[in-house]
mmCIF file of C-alpha atoms in Angstrom:
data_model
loop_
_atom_site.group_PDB
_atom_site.id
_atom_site.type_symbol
_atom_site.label_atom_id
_atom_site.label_comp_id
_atom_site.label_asym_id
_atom_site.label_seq_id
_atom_site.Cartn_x
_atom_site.Cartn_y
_atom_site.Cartn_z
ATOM 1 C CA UNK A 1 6.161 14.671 22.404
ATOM 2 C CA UNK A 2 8.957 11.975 22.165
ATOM 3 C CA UNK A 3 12.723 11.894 21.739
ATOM 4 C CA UNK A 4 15.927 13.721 21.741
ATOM 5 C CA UNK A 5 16.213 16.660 19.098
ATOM 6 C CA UNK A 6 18.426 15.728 16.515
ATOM 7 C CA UNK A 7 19.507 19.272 15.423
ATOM 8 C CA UNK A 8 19.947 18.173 11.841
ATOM 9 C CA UNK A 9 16.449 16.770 11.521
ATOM 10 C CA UNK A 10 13.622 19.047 11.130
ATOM 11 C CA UNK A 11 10.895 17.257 13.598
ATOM 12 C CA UNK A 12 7.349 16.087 12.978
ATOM 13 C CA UNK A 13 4.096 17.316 13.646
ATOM 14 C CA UNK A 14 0.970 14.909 13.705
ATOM 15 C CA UNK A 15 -2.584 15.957 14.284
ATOM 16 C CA UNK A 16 -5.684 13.411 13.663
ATOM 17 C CA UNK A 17 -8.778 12.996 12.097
ATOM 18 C CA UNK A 18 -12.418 14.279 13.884
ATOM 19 C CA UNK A 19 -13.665 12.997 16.811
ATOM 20 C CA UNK A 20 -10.092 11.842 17.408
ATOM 21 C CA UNK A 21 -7.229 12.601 19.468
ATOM 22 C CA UNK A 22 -3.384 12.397 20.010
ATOM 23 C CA UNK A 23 -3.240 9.307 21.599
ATOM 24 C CA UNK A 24 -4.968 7.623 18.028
ATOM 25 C CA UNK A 25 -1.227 7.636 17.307
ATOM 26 C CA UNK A 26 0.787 7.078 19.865
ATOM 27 C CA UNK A 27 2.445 3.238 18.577
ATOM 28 C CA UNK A 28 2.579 4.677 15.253
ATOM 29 C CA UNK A 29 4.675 8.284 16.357
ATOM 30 C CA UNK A 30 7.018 6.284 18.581
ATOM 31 C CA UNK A 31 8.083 3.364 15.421
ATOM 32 C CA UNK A 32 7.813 7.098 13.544
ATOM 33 C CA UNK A 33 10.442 8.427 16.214
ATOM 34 C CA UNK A 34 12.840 4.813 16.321
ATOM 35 C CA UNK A 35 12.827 5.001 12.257
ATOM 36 C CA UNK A 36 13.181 9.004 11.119
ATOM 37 C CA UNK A 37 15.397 9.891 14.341
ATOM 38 C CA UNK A 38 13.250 12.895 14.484
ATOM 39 C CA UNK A 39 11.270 14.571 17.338
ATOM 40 C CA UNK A 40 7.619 13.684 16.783
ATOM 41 C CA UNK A 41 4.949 15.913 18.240
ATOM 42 C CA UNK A 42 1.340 14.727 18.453
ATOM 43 C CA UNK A 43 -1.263 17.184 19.133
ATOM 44 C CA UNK A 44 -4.672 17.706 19.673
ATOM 45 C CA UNK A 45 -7.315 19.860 17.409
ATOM 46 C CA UNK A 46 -9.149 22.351 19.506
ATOM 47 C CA UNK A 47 -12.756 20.866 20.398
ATOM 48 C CA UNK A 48 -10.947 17.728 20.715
ATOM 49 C CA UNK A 49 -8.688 15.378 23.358
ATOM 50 C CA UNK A 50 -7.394 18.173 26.056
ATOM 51 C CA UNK A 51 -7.200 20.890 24.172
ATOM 52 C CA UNK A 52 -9.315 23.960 24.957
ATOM 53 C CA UNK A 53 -12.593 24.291 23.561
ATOM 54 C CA UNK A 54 -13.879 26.983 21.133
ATOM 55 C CA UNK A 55 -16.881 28.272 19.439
ATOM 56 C CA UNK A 56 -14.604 29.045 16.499
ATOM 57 C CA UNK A 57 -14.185 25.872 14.211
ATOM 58 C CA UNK A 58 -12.748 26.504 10.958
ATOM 59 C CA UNK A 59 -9.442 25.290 9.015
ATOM 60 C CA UNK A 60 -8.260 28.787 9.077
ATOM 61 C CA UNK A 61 -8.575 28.533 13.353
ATOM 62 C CA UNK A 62 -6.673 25.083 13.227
ATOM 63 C CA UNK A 63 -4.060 26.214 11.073
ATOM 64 C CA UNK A 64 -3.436 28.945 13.553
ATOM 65 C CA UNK A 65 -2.609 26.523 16.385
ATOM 66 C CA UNK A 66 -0.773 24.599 14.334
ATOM 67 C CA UNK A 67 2.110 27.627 13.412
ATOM 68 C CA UNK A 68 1.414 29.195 17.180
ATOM 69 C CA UNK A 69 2.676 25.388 18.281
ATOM 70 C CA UNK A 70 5.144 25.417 15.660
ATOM 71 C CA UNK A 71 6.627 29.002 16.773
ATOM 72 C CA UNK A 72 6.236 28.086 20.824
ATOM 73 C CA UNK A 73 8.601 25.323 20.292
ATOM 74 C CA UNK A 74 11.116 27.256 18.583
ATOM 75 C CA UNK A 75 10.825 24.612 15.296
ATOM 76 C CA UNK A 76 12.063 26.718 12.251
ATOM 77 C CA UNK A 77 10.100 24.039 9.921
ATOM 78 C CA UNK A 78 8.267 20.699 10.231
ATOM 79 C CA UNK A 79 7.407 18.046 8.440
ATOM 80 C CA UNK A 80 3.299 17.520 9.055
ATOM 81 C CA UNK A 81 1.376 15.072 8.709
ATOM 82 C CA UNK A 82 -2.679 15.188 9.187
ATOM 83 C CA UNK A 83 -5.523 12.422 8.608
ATOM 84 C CA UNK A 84 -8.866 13.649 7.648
ATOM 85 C CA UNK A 85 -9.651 16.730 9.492
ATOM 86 C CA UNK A 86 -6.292 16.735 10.294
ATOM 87 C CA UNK A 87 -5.076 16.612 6.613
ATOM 88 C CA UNK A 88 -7.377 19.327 5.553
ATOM 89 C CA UNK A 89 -5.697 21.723 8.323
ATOM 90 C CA UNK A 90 -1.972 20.416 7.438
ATOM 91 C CA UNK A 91 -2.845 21.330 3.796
ATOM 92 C CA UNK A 92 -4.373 24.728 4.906
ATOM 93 C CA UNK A 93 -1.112 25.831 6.952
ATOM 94 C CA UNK A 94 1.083 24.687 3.954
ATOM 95 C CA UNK A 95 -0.825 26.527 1.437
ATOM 96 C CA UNK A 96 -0.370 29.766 3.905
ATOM 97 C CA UNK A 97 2.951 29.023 5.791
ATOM 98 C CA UNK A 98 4.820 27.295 3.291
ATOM 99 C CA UNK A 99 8.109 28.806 4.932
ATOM 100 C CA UNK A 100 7.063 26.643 7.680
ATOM 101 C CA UNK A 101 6.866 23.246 6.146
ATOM 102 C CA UNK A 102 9.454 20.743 5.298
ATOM 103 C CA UNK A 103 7.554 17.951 3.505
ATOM 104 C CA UNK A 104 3.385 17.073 4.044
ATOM 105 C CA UNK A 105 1.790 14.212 4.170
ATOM 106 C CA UNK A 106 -2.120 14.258 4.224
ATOM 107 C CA UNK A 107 -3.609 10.543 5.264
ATOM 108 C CA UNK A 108 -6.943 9.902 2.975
ATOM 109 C CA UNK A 109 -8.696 13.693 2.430
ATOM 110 C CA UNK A 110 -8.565 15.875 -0.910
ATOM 111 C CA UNK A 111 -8.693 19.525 -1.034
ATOM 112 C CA UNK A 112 -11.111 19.676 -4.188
ATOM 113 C CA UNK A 113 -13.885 17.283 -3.393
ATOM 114 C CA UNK A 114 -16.348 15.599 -0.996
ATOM 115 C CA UNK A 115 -16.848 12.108 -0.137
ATOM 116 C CA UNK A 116 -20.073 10.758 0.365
ATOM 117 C CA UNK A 117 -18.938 8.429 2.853
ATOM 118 C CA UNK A 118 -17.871 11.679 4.735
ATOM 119 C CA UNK A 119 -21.642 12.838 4.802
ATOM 120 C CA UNK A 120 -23.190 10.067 6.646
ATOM 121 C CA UNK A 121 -21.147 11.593 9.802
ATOM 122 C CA UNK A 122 -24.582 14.143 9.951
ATOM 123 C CA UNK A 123 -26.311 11.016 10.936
ATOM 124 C CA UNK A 124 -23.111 10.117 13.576
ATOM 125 C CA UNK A 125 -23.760 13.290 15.300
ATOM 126 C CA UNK A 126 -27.280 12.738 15.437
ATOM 127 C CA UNK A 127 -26.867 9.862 17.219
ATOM 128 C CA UNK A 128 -23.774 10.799 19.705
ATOM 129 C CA UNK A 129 -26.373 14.078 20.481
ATOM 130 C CA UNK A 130 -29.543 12.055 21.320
ATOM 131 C CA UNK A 131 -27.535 8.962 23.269
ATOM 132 C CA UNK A 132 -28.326 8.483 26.464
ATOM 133 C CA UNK A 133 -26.223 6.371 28.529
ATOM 134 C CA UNK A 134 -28.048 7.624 31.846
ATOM 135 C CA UNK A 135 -27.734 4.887 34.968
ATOM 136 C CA UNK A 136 -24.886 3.326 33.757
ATOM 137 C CA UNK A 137 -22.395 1.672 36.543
ATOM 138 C CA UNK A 138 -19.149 2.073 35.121
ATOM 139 C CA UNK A 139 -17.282 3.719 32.432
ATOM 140 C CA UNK A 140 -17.028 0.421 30.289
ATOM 141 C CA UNK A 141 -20.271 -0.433 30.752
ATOM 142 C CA UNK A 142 -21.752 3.569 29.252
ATOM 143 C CA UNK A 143 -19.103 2.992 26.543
ATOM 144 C CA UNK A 144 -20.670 -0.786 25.404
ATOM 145 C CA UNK A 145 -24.187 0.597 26.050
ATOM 146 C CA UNK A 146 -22.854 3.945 23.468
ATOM 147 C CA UNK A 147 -21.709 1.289 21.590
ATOM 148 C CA UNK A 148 -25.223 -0.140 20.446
ATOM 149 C CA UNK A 149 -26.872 3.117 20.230
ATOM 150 C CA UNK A 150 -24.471 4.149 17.579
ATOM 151 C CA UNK A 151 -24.679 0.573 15.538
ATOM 152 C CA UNK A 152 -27.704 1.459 13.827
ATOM 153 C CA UNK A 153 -25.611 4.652 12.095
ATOM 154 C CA UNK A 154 -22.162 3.213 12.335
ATOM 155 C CA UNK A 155 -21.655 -0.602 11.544
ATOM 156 C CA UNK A 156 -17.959 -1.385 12.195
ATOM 157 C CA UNK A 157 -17.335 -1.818 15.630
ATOM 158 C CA UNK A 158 -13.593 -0.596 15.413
ATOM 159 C CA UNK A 159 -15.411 2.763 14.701
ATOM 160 C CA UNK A 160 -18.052 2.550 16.955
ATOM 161 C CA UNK A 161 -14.962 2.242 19.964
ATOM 162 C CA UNK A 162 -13.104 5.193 18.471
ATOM 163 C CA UNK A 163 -16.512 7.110 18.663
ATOM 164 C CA UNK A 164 -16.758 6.046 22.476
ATOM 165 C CA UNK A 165 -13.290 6.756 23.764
ATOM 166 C CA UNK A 166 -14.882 10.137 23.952
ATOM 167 C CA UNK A 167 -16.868 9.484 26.410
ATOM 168 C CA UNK A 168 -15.912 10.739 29.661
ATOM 169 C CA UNK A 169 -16.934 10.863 33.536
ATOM 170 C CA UNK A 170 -18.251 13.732 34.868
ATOM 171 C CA UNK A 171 -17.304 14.653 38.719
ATOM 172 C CA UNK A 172 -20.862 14.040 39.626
ATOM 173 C CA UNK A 173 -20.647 10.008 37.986
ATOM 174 C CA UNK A 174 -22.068 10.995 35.000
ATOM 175 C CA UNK A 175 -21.237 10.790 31.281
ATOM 176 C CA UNK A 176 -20.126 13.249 28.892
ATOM 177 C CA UNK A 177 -18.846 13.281 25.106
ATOM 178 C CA UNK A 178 -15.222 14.976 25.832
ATOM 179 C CA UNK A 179 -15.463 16.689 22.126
ATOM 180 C CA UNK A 180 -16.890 19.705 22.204
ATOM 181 C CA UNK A 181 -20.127 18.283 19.722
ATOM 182 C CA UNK A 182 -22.622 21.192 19.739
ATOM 183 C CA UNK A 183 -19.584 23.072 18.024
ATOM 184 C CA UNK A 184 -18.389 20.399 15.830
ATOM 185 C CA UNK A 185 -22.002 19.504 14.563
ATOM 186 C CA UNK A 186 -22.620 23.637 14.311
ATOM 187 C CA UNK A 187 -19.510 23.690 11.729
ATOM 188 C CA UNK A 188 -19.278 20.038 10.174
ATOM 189 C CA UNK A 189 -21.086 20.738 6.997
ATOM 190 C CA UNK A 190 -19.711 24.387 6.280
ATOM 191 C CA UNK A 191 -16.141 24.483 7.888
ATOM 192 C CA UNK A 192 -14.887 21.197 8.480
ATOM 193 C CA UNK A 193 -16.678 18.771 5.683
ATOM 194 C CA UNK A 194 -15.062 21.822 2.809
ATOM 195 C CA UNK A 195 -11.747 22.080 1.884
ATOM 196 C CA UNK A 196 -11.779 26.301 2.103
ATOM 197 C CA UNK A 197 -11.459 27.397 -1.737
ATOM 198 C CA UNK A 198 -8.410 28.618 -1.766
ATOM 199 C CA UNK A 199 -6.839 31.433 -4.529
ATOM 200 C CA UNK A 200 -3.541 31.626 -6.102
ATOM 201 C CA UNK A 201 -1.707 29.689 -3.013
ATOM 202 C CA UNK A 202 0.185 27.139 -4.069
ATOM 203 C CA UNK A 203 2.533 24.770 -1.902
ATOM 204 C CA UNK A 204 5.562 23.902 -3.780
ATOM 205 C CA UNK A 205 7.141 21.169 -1.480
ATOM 206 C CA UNK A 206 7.241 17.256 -1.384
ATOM 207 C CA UNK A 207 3.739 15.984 -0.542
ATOM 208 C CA UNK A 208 2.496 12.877 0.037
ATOM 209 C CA UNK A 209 -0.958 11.857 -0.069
ATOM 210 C CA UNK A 210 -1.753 8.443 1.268
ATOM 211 C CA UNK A 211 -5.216 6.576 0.573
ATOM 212 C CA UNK A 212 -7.145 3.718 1.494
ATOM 213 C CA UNK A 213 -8.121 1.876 -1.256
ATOM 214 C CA UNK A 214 -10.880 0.884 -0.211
ATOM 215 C CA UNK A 215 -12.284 4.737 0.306
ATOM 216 C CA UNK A 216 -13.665 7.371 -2.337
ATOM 217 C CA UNK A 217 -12.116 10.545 -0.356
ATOM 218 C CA UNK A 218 -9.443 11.069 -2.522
ATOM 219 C CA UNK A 219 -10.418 9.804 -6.068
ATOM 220 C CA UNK A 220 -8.142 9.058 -8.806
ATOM 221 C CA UNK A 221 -9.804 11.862 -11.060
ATOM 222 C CA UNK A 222 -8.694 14.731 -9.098
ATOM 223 C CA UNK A 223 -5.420 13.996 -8.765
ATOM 224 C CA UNK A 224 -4.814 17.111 -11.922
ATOM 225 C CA UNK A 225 -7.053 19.427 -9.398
ATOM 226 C CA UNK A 226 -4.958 18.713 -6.387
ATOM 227 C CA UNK A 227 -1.727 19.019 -8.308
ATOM 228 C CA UNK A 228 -2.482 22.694 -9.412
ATOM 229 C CA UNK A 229 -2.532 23.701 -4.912
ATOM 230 C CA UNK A 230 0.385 20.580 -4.143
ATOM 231 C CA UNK A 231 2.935 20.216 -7.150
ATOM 232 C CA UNK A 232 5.120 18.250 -6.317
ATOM 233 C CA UNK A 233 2.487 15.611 -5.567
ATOM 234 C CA UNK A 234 2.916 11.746 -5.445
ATOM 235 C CA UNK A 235 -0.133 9.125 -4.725
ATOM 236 C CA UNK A 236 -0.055 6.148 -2.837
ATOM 237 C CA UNK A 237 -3.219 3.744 -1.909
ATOM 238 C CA UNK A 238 -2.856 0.975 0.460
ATOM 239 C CA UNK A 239 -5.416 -2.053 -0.711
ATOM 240 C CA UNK A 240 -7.462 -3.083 2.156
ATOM 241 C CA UNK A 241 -7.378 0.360 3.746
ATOM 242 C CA UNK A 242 -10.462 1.978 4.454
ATOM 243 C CA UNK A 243 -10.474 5.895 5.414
ATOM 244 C CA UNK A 244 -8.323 5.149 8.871
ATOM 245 C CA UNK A 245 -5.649 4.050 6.507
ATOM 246 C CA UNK A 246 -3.108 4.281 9.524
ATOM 247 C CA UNK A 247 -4.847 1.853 12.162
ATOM 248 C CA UNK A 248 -6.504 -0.250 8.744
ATOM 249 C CA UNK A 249 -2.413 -0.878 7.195
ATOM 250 C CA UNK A 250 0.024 0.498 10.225
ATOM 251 C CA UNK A 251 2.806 -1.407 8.743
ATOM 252 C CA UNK A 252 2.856 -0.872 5.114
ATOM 253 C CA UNK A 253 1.349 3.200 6.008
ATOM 254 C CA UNK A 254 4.868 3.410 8.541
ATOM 255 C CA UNK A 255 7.067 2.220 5.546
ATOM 256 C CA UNK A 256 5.457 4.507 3.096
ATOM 257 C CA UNK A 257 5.638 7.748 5.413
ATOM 258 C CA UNK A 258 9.085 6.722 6.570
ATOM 259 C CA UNK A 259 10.676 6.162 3.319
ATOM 260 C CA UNK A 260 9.222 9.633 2.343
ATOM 261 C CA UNK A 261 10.026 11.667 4.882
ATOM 262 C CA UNK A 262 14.225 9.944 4.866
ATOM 263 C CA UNK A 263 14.017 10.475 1.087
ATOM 264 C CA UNK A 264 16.349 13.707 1.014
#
């Protein structure tokens, strides 16, 4: 959490994508912070970073924590913001806490369809279950060694070092993913790879969705679906960007959430 409450300013409310955690945006919240004046809060999805872990998984779940955080810290609305996973549970708490929500921006995810691309994460989980990173030295060293066990499922290494941040020392000197997987693997295909069909909610304020060009989650032909849940709608795609649209483009993704959430 950074910054002084302006009182004026509704704050900001971040959560990431799956597998990651807070600290995936910690440059972007504070040049977020410096150029909104707002509070920014960056938090992590249960199963994930330090928060608890839970056998329940579901958008529904998420979207809970996200208004119990909202209410705890006395915010009367927020702006919030979600990538991936983290879009899909902004968009669920909008569509059922409207009265909550200032503006939304979802980062690269659509409520109406699947990407393929999002698929091939069954054989990511295969891999981060069966790894085995026994007799390793060091921290770094069962990271790099993770590293090349996931290549043959997962070919750029910027996403092969996001995977491995999770890993973790144990107390005894052993390894351990810090996700909680056997959950996340349990729901991936049924809770968390779905966008929850959703009837007659509809969420009437300013929405942004932001997309890497270079990805197929949200495709141009839905854009009529997703305007029947998100109205008031508006599409931007950053060329070059690839599904982490934020660490692919940080500066032209901080000038296009910046200008929208200042736009009054």
């Amino acid at each position: 959490m950074m910054g002084k409450k302006n009182a004026s300013k509704q704050p900001i409310v971040i959560m990431h994508g799956l597998f990651g955690s807070k600290n995936n945006w910690n440059s972007l919240s504070k040049a977020i912070h410096q150029q909104t004046d707002r509070k920014v809060i960056t938090i992590d999805a249960r199963n994930h970073g330090d928060s608890p872990h839970s056998a329940d998984m579901s958008y529904k779940h998420m979207a809970k924590d996200v208004v119990q955080l909202i209410g705890d810290l006395g915010f009367e609305k927020s702006v919030l913001v979600g990538h991936s996973m983290g879009g899909s549970t902004m968009m669920y708490t909008a569509l059922h806490y409207p009265e909550l929500v200032e503006k939304l921006i979802v980062v690269d995810m659509s409520p109406v369809s699947i990407s393929p691309q999002l698929m091939e994460i069954k054989k990511v989980f295969h891999c981060m279950r069966t790894l085995n990173v026994s007799g390793c030295p060091t921290l770094t060293k069962a990271r790099k060694m993770a590293e090349e066990q996931l290549a043959n499922v997962l070919k750029p290494l910027s996403l092969r070092q996001f995977l491995t941040m999770n890993l973790v020392e144990t107390d005894n000197g052993k390894y351990k993913w810090r996700v909680n997987l056997p959950v996340l693997e349990q729901n991936f295909e049924s809770q968390i790879a779905v966008f929850p069909r959703i009837e007659s909610k509809v969420y009437r304020g300013p929405t942004l969705f932001i997309g890497g060009a270079n990805s197929d989650y949200i495709k141009i032909e839905d854009q009529p679906k997703i305007m029947k849940l998100f109205p008031s709608s508006q599409f931007i795609y950053i060329s070059g960007a690839n599904h982490w649209v934020h660490a692919d483009k940080p500066t032209e993704f901080l000038k296009i959430a910046v200008n929208f959430i200042n736009k009054p």
